[in-house]
């Protein structure tokens, strides 16, 4: 039975070709001699291994046939109209890079339409501007690299190296990267951004290639396909037809399921002695790595119990869907504590554990968390519970301290995090990390409100989500103290920056501290809900097992530059309380500059949005690949009805799944974890961002934190765009947009 390897394309497959290519490759895997395939060699090709095959009457596939010991092995490059496929096949060569041993396609002519660029070394387009771009500094020149050095020491193609160093603008440099083999583009991006050559080589697994002359060229290519950098662009397609179908069906949008950067693969596969933290900007692949990590751990020692969790139910549903796509045969678990991968939101896990806890475990947990073993917790706390508690006692506090934001954060970060149950404990406990200082009288006053809050909840049998998480953790700890099992062997956390103290207590209680216990993926620049609480406070010790991803695979360089600028001037800290920077974020893709446009009226802004959506759809963009993001719910309903009135059919997305064919309108919060080809950030005016009620009446520290969250929200929204980003407002623009 022939083997097939797929070469990743930078372009999305044409919809009409998907089923035909799938049928062609499926038949090829079954029998490459089938007459309907018309697998034919070329007349006088540069590479005698090349073949073409019939996809339909107009399109032919380009393949390379290897004949190592055993079954024939085909490498599928792409499909193009007949004459173009013939020319590409005749002039291109598949080879092993003589410097580093990476498989590369060296192509001789440009394809036109079809399923995308072959992705091999090519003649890079000439510079588009005679003058340098203002403010652009080519980091390759600054670091002293020469074309000869990049060729001889790294294995970069000579023309690619020359053009990269000659680039005088971001547009020129991006054009070089876009037309280079993927590993070369990534290496150039890293070097231009200031990463050392040694680090680039280590992350890509590049070493000196030792040519084994006893092996045939086919054997060398087959072995070189296992090189970490080769796997960025070449993926072996197994016997599972669903795997092939998924790659063809989802194309470039979900290529991550098969193609991982060597650095990402290392984080997904390497065993560690304890907890591990992976940080990185939006689109750098943290979630991808988390999913692969879950599969690696589940496959390593079955039957094993793996929990994959995140902040919201919506994100958890997305993780479960992508987990099934990654490996449809992977054992999943719907019941906590059973073998397989259990995917659930963190609050859902807390409720499962607390609901299943025994009477003894509940009593012990209630004593540990509240100091009262008889309390009931059958209902959720009201949203205005803190305001009610503050208004029910004589506290004498300034309004900036007696408000729900400060009180809730104080309760989560200090009281719940440290298991405080009495006033004396609260007066002694450390408040490290809390921005607003409290002297002893103020602490006493705050405790009066906390007592009133707890008393009211106890009388009404209520508890907050955070309290349920803390109670669930305490119940698990009690169970373990009497010899009972923890419910997981490994826990993987996505979007960890949004977790609060109760969640961290629960995560620590889910699994015994030890080898591969906790894998934590987070981005502090996307913190919309969580708190800055050091992990060590919860018994989670990273101790050097922390790494950071900086290469963005989703967002174009132009859109990323816009998004990163939104973060400038603000200071962010990660969940280990270290300063988090964004200056080294970079993108592997290029595209048009974001459009920023202010309008005089709301109607004019809606007209502009309708024009953009209409243009995109006329150009062939799927409606579901267009997202219109707003700050508030009232804007969402207004935009939906107004666009529909303008003849643009759109749909509103709240908690429901985003299935459908029309463009979607949603809040920026709801868009977290999603991506679109085209995005409009609508209504980004001074009246909507930052939201006034989110920052009014707060003490300085809490106000600064609230502003950071608003800034992060805009950053999250901007990084949902893969290709085109449009930012609009009417009246005055938001202060968070800064200057152009």
XYZ file of C-alpha atoms in Angstrom:
740
model
C 0.000 0.000 0.000
C 1.619 3.336 -1.068
C 2.557 5.881 1.578
C 1.644 9.553 1.162
C 3.188 12.701 2.616
C 1.397 16.034 2.262
C 3.334 19.273 1.731
C 1.764 22.264 3.466
C 0.632 25.140 1.266
C 0.401 28.749 2.373
C -2.863 29.180 0.476
C -6.289 27.750 1.171
C -7.619 25.003 -1.082
C -10.196 25.985 -3.665
C -13.560 24.649 -2.495
C -14.392 22.953 -5.795
C -11.140 20.966 -5.704
C -11.359 19.645 -2.147
C -13.404 16.523 -2.806
C -11.544 15.754 -6.030
C -8.141 15.968 -4.362
C -9.380 13.836 -1.474
C -10.662 11.164 -3.866
C -7.409 11.255 -5.832
C -5.195 10.794 -2.780
C -7.476 8.179 -1.241
C -7.223 6.105 -4.422
C -3.471 6.705 -4.531
C -3.130 5.265 -1.023
C -5.099 2.198 -2.082
C -3.361 1.453 -5.405
C -1.015 3.793 -7.247
C -1.310 1.678 -10.400
C -5.048 2.267 -10.793
C -5.574 3.420 -14.412
C -7.893 6.289 -13.479
C -5.084 8.062 -11.609
C -2.858 8.394 -14.695
C 0.334 8.557 -12.608
C 2.879 9.478 -15.249
C 6.584 10.411 -15.307
C 7.789 13.564 -17.046
C 9.860 13.919 -20.208
C 13.338 15.193 -19.254
C 12.460 16.634 -15.827
C 15.031 18.195 -13.501
C 14.068 15.559 -10.903
C 13.387 12.048 -12.266
C 11.260 11.242 -9.196
C 8.537 13.699 -10.187
C 5.160 12.419 -11.377
C 1.827 13.989 -12.274
C -1.596 12.478 -11.694
C -5.064 13.249 -12.968
C -7.320 15.047 -10.470
C -9.980 15.848 -13.090
C -10.131 16.879 -16.750
C -8.457 20.230 -16.043
C -6.257 19.718 -12.979
C -3.245 17.523 -12.369
C -1.451 16.742 -9.123
C 2.325 17.084 -8.789
C 3.971 14.309 -6.782
C 7.414 12.909 -6.066
C 7.759 9.129 -5.976
C 10.336 7.686 -3.602
C 11.367 4.058 -3.773
C 13.164 3.237 -0.535
C 13.005 -0.290 0.793
C 9.357 -1.292 1.151
C 6.249 0.463 -0.185
C 6.472 3.355 -2.681
C 6.212 6.729 -0.977
C 4.547 9.703 -2.696
C 5.044 13.310 -1.640
C 2.066 15.390 -2.739
C 3.056 18.970 -3.631
C -0.217 20.395 -4.950
C -2.624 20.500 -7.876
C -2.780 23.048 -10.711
C -4.312 23.472 -14.148
C -2.794 20.992 -16.580
C -0.152 23.154 -18.279
C 1.006 24.815 -15.064
C 1.269 21.469 -13.274
C 3.397 20.103 -16.126
C 5.741 23.105 -16.011
C 6.086 22.984 -12.220
C 6.768 19.259 -12.311
C 9.320 19.575 -15.106
C 11.321 22.395 -13.495
C 11.228 21.593 -9.757
C 13.509 19.466 -7.604
C 12.954 17.761 -4.246
C 16.170 17.570 -2.270
C 17.844 17.425 1.118
C 19.449 20.716 2.136
C 23.198 19.942 2.054
C 23.931 22.204 5.029
C 21.325 21.078 7.587
C 19.494 18.022 6.203
C 16.022 19.600 5.827
C 13.781 18.461 2.942
C 13.089 21.278 0.479
C 11.294 21.787 -2.811
C 13.345 23.877 -5.210
C 10.882 25.096 -7.803
C 11.597 26.705 -11.091
C 8.425 28.536 -12.143
C 5.542 30.339 -10.559
C 2.130 28.627 -10.398
C -1.011 30.567 -11.100
C -4.397 29.512 -9.799
C -4.853 26.239 -8.002
C -4.513 25.057 -4.441
C -1.690 27.455 -3.622
C 2.037 27.968 -3.810
C 4.230 24.869 -3.837
C 6.115 26.563 -1.004
C 9.638 25.786 -2.127
C 12.546 28.077 -2.890
C 11.617 30.451 -5.686
C 12.610 33.692 -7.316
C 11.555 36.269 -4.743
C 9.737 39.345 -6.110
C 11.993 42.387 -6.493
C 11.785 45.287 -4.046
C 8.637 47.338 -4.513
C 9.970 50.695 -3.312
C 13.228 52.463 -4.156
C 13.371 54.285 -0.830
C 13.626 52.715 2.641
C 10.504 52.640 4.796
C 10.695 55.330 7.522
C 11.522 53.724 10.847
C 12.317 50.302 9.370
C 15.659 48.878 10.423
C 16.657 45.554 8.894
C 17.754 43.498 11.878
C 19.806 41.163 9.686
C 22.047 44.063 8.687
C 22.204 45.374 12.269
C 23.377 41.955 13.454
C 26.085 41.859 10.788
C 24.756 38.957 8.719
C 25.847 38.570 5.103
C 24.145 36.476 2.417
C 27.170 34.208 2.241
C 27.075 33.542 5.971
C 23.359 32.700 5.963
C 23.904 30.311 3.056
C 26.989 28.551 4.357
C 26.202 28.382 8.066
C 22.408 28.087 8.125
C 21.520 26.656 4.716
C 19.320 29.563 3.550
C 18.837 29.663 -0.209
C 21.296 32.133 -1.774
C 18.657 34.287 -3.510
C 16.417 34.279 -0.427
C 19.338 35.363 1.765
C 20.321 38.142 -0.624
C 16.790 39.500 -0.902
C 16.179 39.311 2.859
C 19.256 41.371 3.659
C 18.467 43.815 0.838
C 14.902 44.441 2.108
C 14.325 48.106 2.936
C 10.795 47.840 4.302
C 8.574 45.441 6.233
C 6.639 44.806 3.015
C 9.769 43.752 1.123
C 11.024 41.585 3.963
C 7.601 39.930 4.327
C 7.544 39.213 0.577
C 10.841 37.343 0.908
C 9.594 35.351 3.892
C 6.281 34.512 2.215
C 8.045 33.022 -0.828
C 10.719 31.061 1.037
C 10.435 27.495 2.357
C 8.671 27.743 5.690
C 11.644 26.867 7.892
C 13.764 29.475 6.102
C 11.074 32.124 6.560
C 10.809 31.375 10.279
C 14.597 31.457 10.692
C 14.828 34.828 8.922
C 11.985 36.305 10.995
C 13.707 35.218 14.215
C 17.124 36.499 13.165
C 15.719 39.824 11.969
C 13.914 40.219 15.321
C 17.209 39.824 17.174
C 17.182 36.167 18.199
C 20.649 34.635 18.238
C 21.735 32.220 15.533
C 22.389 29.574 18.196
C 18.826 29.885 19.513
C 17.365 29.714 16.007
C 19.317 26.556 15.254
C 18.298 24.979 18.546
C 14.596 25.747 18.124
C 14.528 24.467 14.539
C 16.757 21.484 15.293
C 19.345 22.597 12.754
C 22.780 21.010 12.911
C 25.473 20.114 10.418
C 24.236 17.541 7.916
C 26.375 14.437 7.551
C 25.781 12.949 4.109
C 25.707 9.152 4.228
C 26.952 8.112 0.793
C 25.991 4.497 1.390
C 22.302 5.420 1.146
C 20.288 6.231 -1.948
C 18.865 9.708 -2.510
C 15.370 8.332 -1.904
C 16.425 6.909 1.454
C 18.026 10.219 2.397
C 14.840 12.149 1.605
C 12.697 9.625 3.478
C 14.885 9.972 6.572
C 15.113 13.764 6.199
C 11.309 13.999 6.341
C 11.689 13.174 10.051
C 13.851 16.261 10.626
C 12.040 18.671 13.009
C 12.266 21.536 10.504
C 10.992 19.314 7.664
C 7.880 18.575 9.714
C 6.985 22.262 9.627
C 6.038 21.753 5.982
C 5.775 18.002 5.345
C 3.384 15.678 7.167
C 2.957 11.927 6.736
C -0.658 10.943 6.114
C -1.455 7.636 7.771
C -4.028 5.015 6.885
C -6.838 6.897 8.646
C -8.924 8.435 5.805
C -10.435 10.974 8.220
C -6.994 12.461 8.811
C -6.530 13.084 5.097
C -10.064 14.428 4.766
C -9.579 16.854 7.649
C -6.389 18.310 6.184
C -8.031 18.857 2.806
C -11.333 20.090 4.223
C -9.953 22.568 6.725
C -6.859 23.497 4.754
C -4.726 26.350 5.981
C -7.037 27.366 8.850
C -6.336 24.173 10.774
C -2.969 23.067 9.426
C -1.692 23.218 13.009
C -3.211 19.795 13.673
C -0.473 18.197 11.607
C 2.267 20.794 11.189
C 4.047 21.937 14.349
C 7.073 24.180 14.717
C 9.947 22.147 16.271
C 9.814 24.389 19.336
C 6.072 23.742 19.719
C 6.612 19.998 19.218
C 9.230 19.957 21.957
C 6.866 21.587 24.442
C 4.112 19.151 23.503
C 6.228 16.010 23.752
C 8.974 16.487 26.354
C 8.543 14.964 29.817
C 9.173 17.243 32.804
C 9.776 16.726 36.492
C 6.984 19.030 37.581
C 4.642 21.803 36.508
C 5.389 23.633 33.263
C 4.261 27.068 32.063
C 4.023 28.044 28.387
C 3.320 31.697 27.679
C 3.014 33.573 24.413
C 1.074 36.158 22.482
C -2.182 35.662 20.638
C -1.846 33.293 17.688
C 1.477 31.793 18.753
C 0.004 28.313 19.136
C -0.338 27.849 22.915
C -3.709 26.135 22.513
C -2.304 23.986 19.708
C 0.507 22.824 21.969
C -1.930 22.181 24.827
C -4.056 19.935 22.599
C -1.044 17.990 21.357
C 0.208 17.746 24.938
C -3.070 16.140 25.988
C -2.759 13.588 23.197
C 0.894 12.827 24.000
C 0.135 12.235 27.678
C -2.985 10.184 26.935
C -1.091 7.974 24.473
C 2.018 7.547 26.596
C 0.706 5.363 29.389
C -2.887 4.223 28.876
C -5.125 3.968 30.737
C -4.319 7.459 32.009
C -6.548 10.285 33.255
C -5.949 13.652 31.582
C -7.974 16.787 32.355
C -7.954 19.562 29.744
C -9.599 22.672 31.124
C -10.039 26.362 30.398
C -11.895 29.407 31.676
C -15.277 29.300 29.917
C -17.707 26.677 28.695
C -17.489 28.098 25.169
C -13.712 27.705 25.081
C -14.011 24.212 26.546
C -16.416 23.236 23.757
C -13.905 24.528 21.212
C -11.131 22.484 22.841
C -13.271 19.347 22.748
C -14.078 19.893 19.062
C -10.431 20.416 18.132
C -9.337 17.482 20.268
C -11.644 15.246 18.231
C -10.210 16.641 15.001
C -6.652 16.124 16.176
C -7.278 12.436 16.897
C -10.782 11.050 16.340
C -9.693 7.743 17.886
C -8.368 9.266 21.117
C -10.063 7.921 24.244
C -12.218 10.659 25.747
C -13.822 10.677 29.176
C -17.121 12.271 30.079
C -16.771 11.383 33.749
C -14.147 12.917 35.995
C -11.627 10.430 37.343
C -12.085 7.883 34.545
C -9.375 7.010 31.956
C -9.165 9.199 28.874
C -9.081 12.924 28.157
C -11.764 14.867 30.034
C -12.417 18.323 28.553
C -14.422 20.748 30.676
C -14.535 24.344 31.834
C -12.966 24.924 35.230
C -16.238 25.947 36.899
C -17.946 22.866 35.487
C -15.218 20.730 37.039
C -15.721 22.478 40.373
C -19.473 21.789 40.342
C -18.938 18.135 39.388
C -16.530 17.614 42.264
C -18.587 19.503 44.826
C -21.816 17.765 43.805
C -20.184 14.339 44.110
C -18.450 15.061 47.443
C -19.505 12.966 50.431
C -21.132 14.454 53.541
C -17.852 14.132 55.446
C -15.867 15.768 52.622
C -18.369 18.618 52.406
C -18.283 19.271 56.129
C -14.475 19.301 56.171
C -14.354 21.622 53.155
C -16.884 24.057 54.600
C -14.880 24.257 57.813
C -11.664 24.916 55.885
C -13.132 27.593 53.628
C -15.780 29.255 55.817
C -15.106 27.989 59.337
C -18.649 26.589 59.402
C -19.227 22.941 58.567
C -23.025 23.191 58.460
C -23.395 25.773 55.688
C -25.366 24.850 52.577
C -24.425 25.904 49.034
C -27.311 25.152 46.710
C -27.601 28.485 44.820
C -25.295 30.970 43.121
C -24.479 34.342 44.665
C -26.270 37.408 43.306
C -24.259 39.850 41.180
C -24.878 42.691 43.643
C -24.014 40.626 46.736
C -20.967 42.744 47.607
C -22.868 46.019 47.235
C -25.584 44.635 49.507
C -23.030 43.506 52.086
C -21.271 46.890 52.081
C -24.571 48.702 52.513
C -25.681 46.497 55.404
C -22.884 47.410 57.857
C -21.320 50.565 59.277
C -17.786 50.387 57.872
C -16.646 53.993 57.370
C -14.574 53.122 54.311
C -13.931 55.411 51.373
C -16.167 54.545 48.361
C -13.096 53.433 46.423
C -12.672 50.602 48.960
C -16.319 49.877 49.675
C -17.093 48.989 46.065
C -17.744 45.536 44.649
C -14.626 45.425 42.434
C -12.170 46.033 45.250
C -14.023 43.854 47.753
C -14.370 40.881 45.425
C -10.704 40.992 44.407
C -9.614 41.303 48.030
C -11.801 38.343 48.935
C -10.484 36.157 46.125
C -6.797 37.075 46.324
C -6.366 37.274 50.082
C -9.204 35.542 51.916
C -10.000 32.531 49.708
C -6.426 32.121 48.514
C -5.169 31.758 52.071
C -8.111 29.942 53.649
C -8.900 32.848 55.971
C -11.961 32.229 58.174
C -11.583 34.717 61.067
C -10.848 38.404 61.610
C -7.603 37.636 63.437
C -6.373 35.560 60.493
C -7.247 38.350 58.087
C -5.387 40.954 60.165
C -2.215 38.824 60.051
C -2.290 37.457 56.495
C 0.026 38.866 53.840
C -1.555 41.022 51.152
C 1.465 40.891 48.853
C 0.532 41.796 45.309
C -2.507 43.883 46.253
C -2.003 47.403 44.910
C -4.070 49.282 47.507
C -2.635 49.403 51.020
C -4.860 48.782 54.059
C -3.948 49.765 57.615
C -5.347 47.860 60.590
C -8.559 49.920 61.001
C -9.303 49.576 57.278
C -8.692 45.840 57.423
C -11.158 45.565 60.304
C -13.722 47.522 58.307
C -13.205 45.344 55.230
C -13.623 42.227 57.364
C -16.983 43.520 58.622
C -18.195 43.619 55.016
C -16.753 40.163 54.321
C -18.560 38.797 57.374
C -21.799 40.391 56.180
C -21.275 38.889 52.705
C -20.689 35.414 54.118
C -23.541 35.715 56.602
C -25.995 36.683 53.864
C -24.872 33.827 51.636
C -25.135 31.353 54.515
C -28.696 32.448 55.286
C -29.740 32.035 51.636
C -27.729 28.844 50.926
C -25.619 30.662 48.324
C -22.001 30.533 47.166
C -20.064 32.168 44.341
C -18.289 30.315 41.542
C -14.971 31.101 43.209
C -16.188 29.716 46.541
C -17.415 26.508 44.888
C -13.964 26.067 43.336
C -12.293 26.571 46.729
C -14.739 24.151 48.362
C -14.140 21.534 45.661
C -10.390 21.870 46.216
C -10.790 21.473 49.959
C -12.984 18.389 49.460
C -10.342 16.778 47.231
C -7.598 17.600 49.713
C -9.592 16.020 52.531
C -10.193 12.917 50.416
C -6.463 12.662 49.698
C -5.614 13.137 53.394
C -7.448 9.908 54.233
C -5.919 7.942 51.376
C -8.394 8.710 48.596
C -7.308 9.274 44.972
C -6.884 12.530 43.108
C -9.121 12.632 39.982
C -6.306 13.146 37.432
C -2.822 11.988 36.486
C -2.181 15.100 34.381
C -3.888 18.484 34.122
C -3.571 20.828 31.137
C -4.788 24.409 31.461
C -5.504 26.788 28.574
C -6.124 30.556 28.958
C -4.710 30.337 32.462
C -4.317 34.113 32.763
C -8.083 34.344 33.367
C -8.103 32.032 36.396
C -8.569 33.331 39.935
C -7.428 32.046 43.315
C -10.283 29.553 43.720
C -9.428 28.008 40.370
C -5.742 27.660 41.227
C -6.604 25.977 44.515
C -8.699 23.488 42.572
C -6.076 22.868 39.892
C -3.490 22.065 42.537
C -5.915 19.668 44.226
C -6.785 17.777 41.023
C -3.412 16.057 40.643
C -0.542 14.891 42.834
C 2.502 17.135 42.580
C 5.110 15.393 40.450
C 6.147 14.473 36.917
C 4.037 16.187 34.232
C 1.409 17.176 36.783
C 0.358 20.610 35.466
C 0.835 22.094 31.985
C -0.186 25.765 32.043
C -0.689 27.848 28.875
C -1.267 31.569 29.346
C -0.886 35.046 27.885
C -1.004 37.896 30.368
C -1.672 40.348 27.541
C -5.049 38.628 27.111
C -6.076 38.734 30.784
C -9.732 39.764 30.858
C -10.969 38.146 34.072
C -8.235 36.611 36.207
C -6.017 38.023 38.940
C -2.303 38.543 39.362
C -1.623 35.963 42.066
C 1.766 34.176 42.244
C 1.370 30.443 41.597
C 3.741 29.507 44.390
C 1.061 30.621 46.854
C -0.993 27.592 45.773
C 1.788 25.046 45.888
C 2.432 25.239 42.126
C 6.179 25.461 41.619
C 7.461 26.193 38.111
C 11.137 26.606 39.183
C 12.631 27.263 35.762
C 10.180 25.135 33.770
C 8.790 28.120 31.867
C 9.054 28.928 28.164
C 7.611 31.569 25.839
C 6.324 31.493 22.256
C 6.720 34.680 20.223
C 6.052 33.692 16.589
C 2.455 34.401 15.536
C 0.954 32.005 12.969
C -2.534 33.516 12.789
C -2.168 37.266 12.418
C -0.322 39.056 9.629
C 2.728 41.138 10.487
C 0.765 44.307 9.753
C -2.186 43.386 11.974
C 0.140 42.168 14.714
C 2.037 45.459 14.698
C -1.265 47.301 15.150
C -2.357 44.988 17.995
C 0.982 45.187 19.823
C 0.912 48.969 19.628
C -2.319 48.859 21.638
C -0.299 47.411 24.526
C 2.443 50.033 24.449
C 2.848 52.214 27.491
C 1.234 49.684 29.822
C 3.024 47.300 32.174
C 1.883 43.675 32.188
C 2.902 40.871 34.568
C 2.568 37.137 34.030
C 1.159 34.622 36.504
C 4.610 34.214 38.051
C 4.640 37.998 38.644
C 7.358 38.570 36.053
C 7.140 41.471 33.624
C 5.637 40.406 30.292
C 6.847 42.182 27.165
C 5.384 42.270 23.672
C 8.257 43.853 21.770
C 9.533 40.503 20.478
C 6.212 39.281 19.019
C 6.478 38.700 15.266
C 4.452 37.097 12.527
C 5.092 34.440 9.892
C 2.535 35.993 7.535
C 2.127 39.231 5.625
C -0.934 41.135 4.445
C -2.512 44.567 3.960
C -2.207 47.362 6.486
C -5.123 47.646 8.929
C -7.683 50.314 8.044
C -8.535 52.885 10.747
C -11.426 55.140 9.936
C -13.502 57.560 11.968
C -16.961 58.639 10.830
C -19.159 61.566 11.769
C -22.226 59.493 12.633
C -23.330 56.002 13.572
C -25.209 55.649 10.282
C -22.068 56.476 8.312
C -20.116 53.919 10.334
C -22.753 51.267 9.620
C -22.687 52.154 5.908
C -18.910 51.685 5.887
C -19.142 48.309 7.640
C -21.755 47.170 5.109
C -19.491 48.258 2.240
C -16.529 46.264 3.593
C -18.603 43.124 4.159
C -20.178 43.395 0.718
C -16.736 43.795 -0.905
C -15.276 40.832 0.945
C -18.152 38.579 -0.031
C -17.945 39.683 -3.653
C -14.251 38.769 -3.560
C -15.171 35.248 -2.452
C -14.712 35.367 1.319
C -17.016 32.946 3.145
C -19.531 34.767 5.311
C -18.587 32.681 8.359
C -14.991 33.942 7.977
C -16.092 37.531 8.628
C -16.410 38.805 12.200
C -17.845 42.121 13.400
C -16.767 42.700 16.999
C -18.248 45.241 19.404
C -17.573 46.179 23.021
C -21.084 45.858 24.482
C -24.229 43.789 24.056
C -26.413 46.778 23.155
C -24.052 47.550 20.247
C -24.333 43.938 19.089
C -28.107 43.965 18.638
C -27.989 47.401 17.032
C -25.352 46.363 14.473
C -27.222 43.163 13.561
C -30.519 44.914 12.858
C -28.876 47.862 11.074
C -26.741 45.701 8.762
C -29.738 43.517 7.935
C -31.618 46.687 6.980
C -28.751 47.512 4.610
C -29.121 44.178 2.848
C -26.223 42.486 4.670
C -27.386 39.257 6.285
C -25.487 38.754 9.539
C -26.162 36.716 12.644
C -25.661 37.392 16.325
C -23.517 35.032 18.388
C -23.797 34.854 22.163
C -23.330 31.609 24.078
C -24.477 29.399 21.207
C -22.094 27.696 18.807
C -21.003 29.791 15.857
C -22.361 27.468 13.147
C -23.771 29.082 10.027
C -22.857 30.742 6.750
C -23.444 34.453 7.434
C -20.956 36.944 8.910
C -21.171 36.989 12.694
C -21.605 39.866 15.123
C -20.433 39.322 18.684
C -18.904 41.077 21.653
C -15.144 41.253 21.954
C -15.335 39.053 25.039
C -17.257 36.364 23.157
C -14.711 36.423 20.306
C -11.906 35.238 22.564
C -10.493 31.948 21.279
C -11.958 32.475 17.797
C -10.440 33.666 14.524
C -11.709 35.123 11.261
C -10.216 35.906 7.868
C -11.662 39.429 8.000
C -12.536 41.430 11.120
C -14.241 44.752 11.739
C -13.753 46.284 15.183
C -16.897 48.388 15.264
C -17.680 51.357 17.497
C -14.199 51.804 18.997
C -15.005 55.289 20.285
C -14.118 57.108 23.475
C -17.608 56.441 24.816
C -17.315 52.644 24.502
C -13.650 51.843 25.225
C -12.765 51.904 28.014
C -16.253 51.390 29.426
C -16.868 54.116 31.932
C -18.669 51.952 34.496
C -15.697 49.555 34.509
C -13.293 52.203 35.829
C -15.395 54.722 37.741
C -15.180 54.899 41.512
C -12.116 52.659 41.842
C -8.954 53.178 43.852
C -5.888 53.908 41.720
C -4.553 50.345 41.724
C -7.910 48.829 40.796
C -8.522 51.506 38.172
C -5.142 50.807 36.577
C -5.936 47.107 36.534
C -9.370 47.757 34.982
C -7.734 49.870 32.254
C -5.287 47.049 31.560
C -8.216 44.693 31.081
C -9.864 47.101 28.626
C -6.586 47.434 26.734
C -6.195 43.647 26.709
C -9.733 43.268 25.399
C -8.967 45.477 22.412
C -5.735 43.543 21.813
C -7.656 40.247 21.903
C -10.209 41.605 19.436
C -7.566 42.899 17.017
C -5.723 39.581 16.991
C -8.821 37.657 15.889
C -8.097 38.822 12.313
C -6.034 36.556 10.100
C -5.863 38.650 6.936
C -7.703 41.982 6.982
C -8.521 44.238 9.929
C -10.781 47.299 9.848
C -11.194 49.548 12.903
C -14.048 52.083 12.894
C -15.650 54.591 15.235
C -17.929 57.609 15.105
C -17.175 60.794 16.962
C -13.909 60.697 18.881
C -11.788 57.513 18.799
C -10.983 55.547 21.939
C -7.943 56.758 23.853
C -6.705 53.148 23.733
C -6.131 53.406 19.981
C -3.436 56.003 20.530
C -2.061 57.885 17.535
C -1.836 56.326 14.090
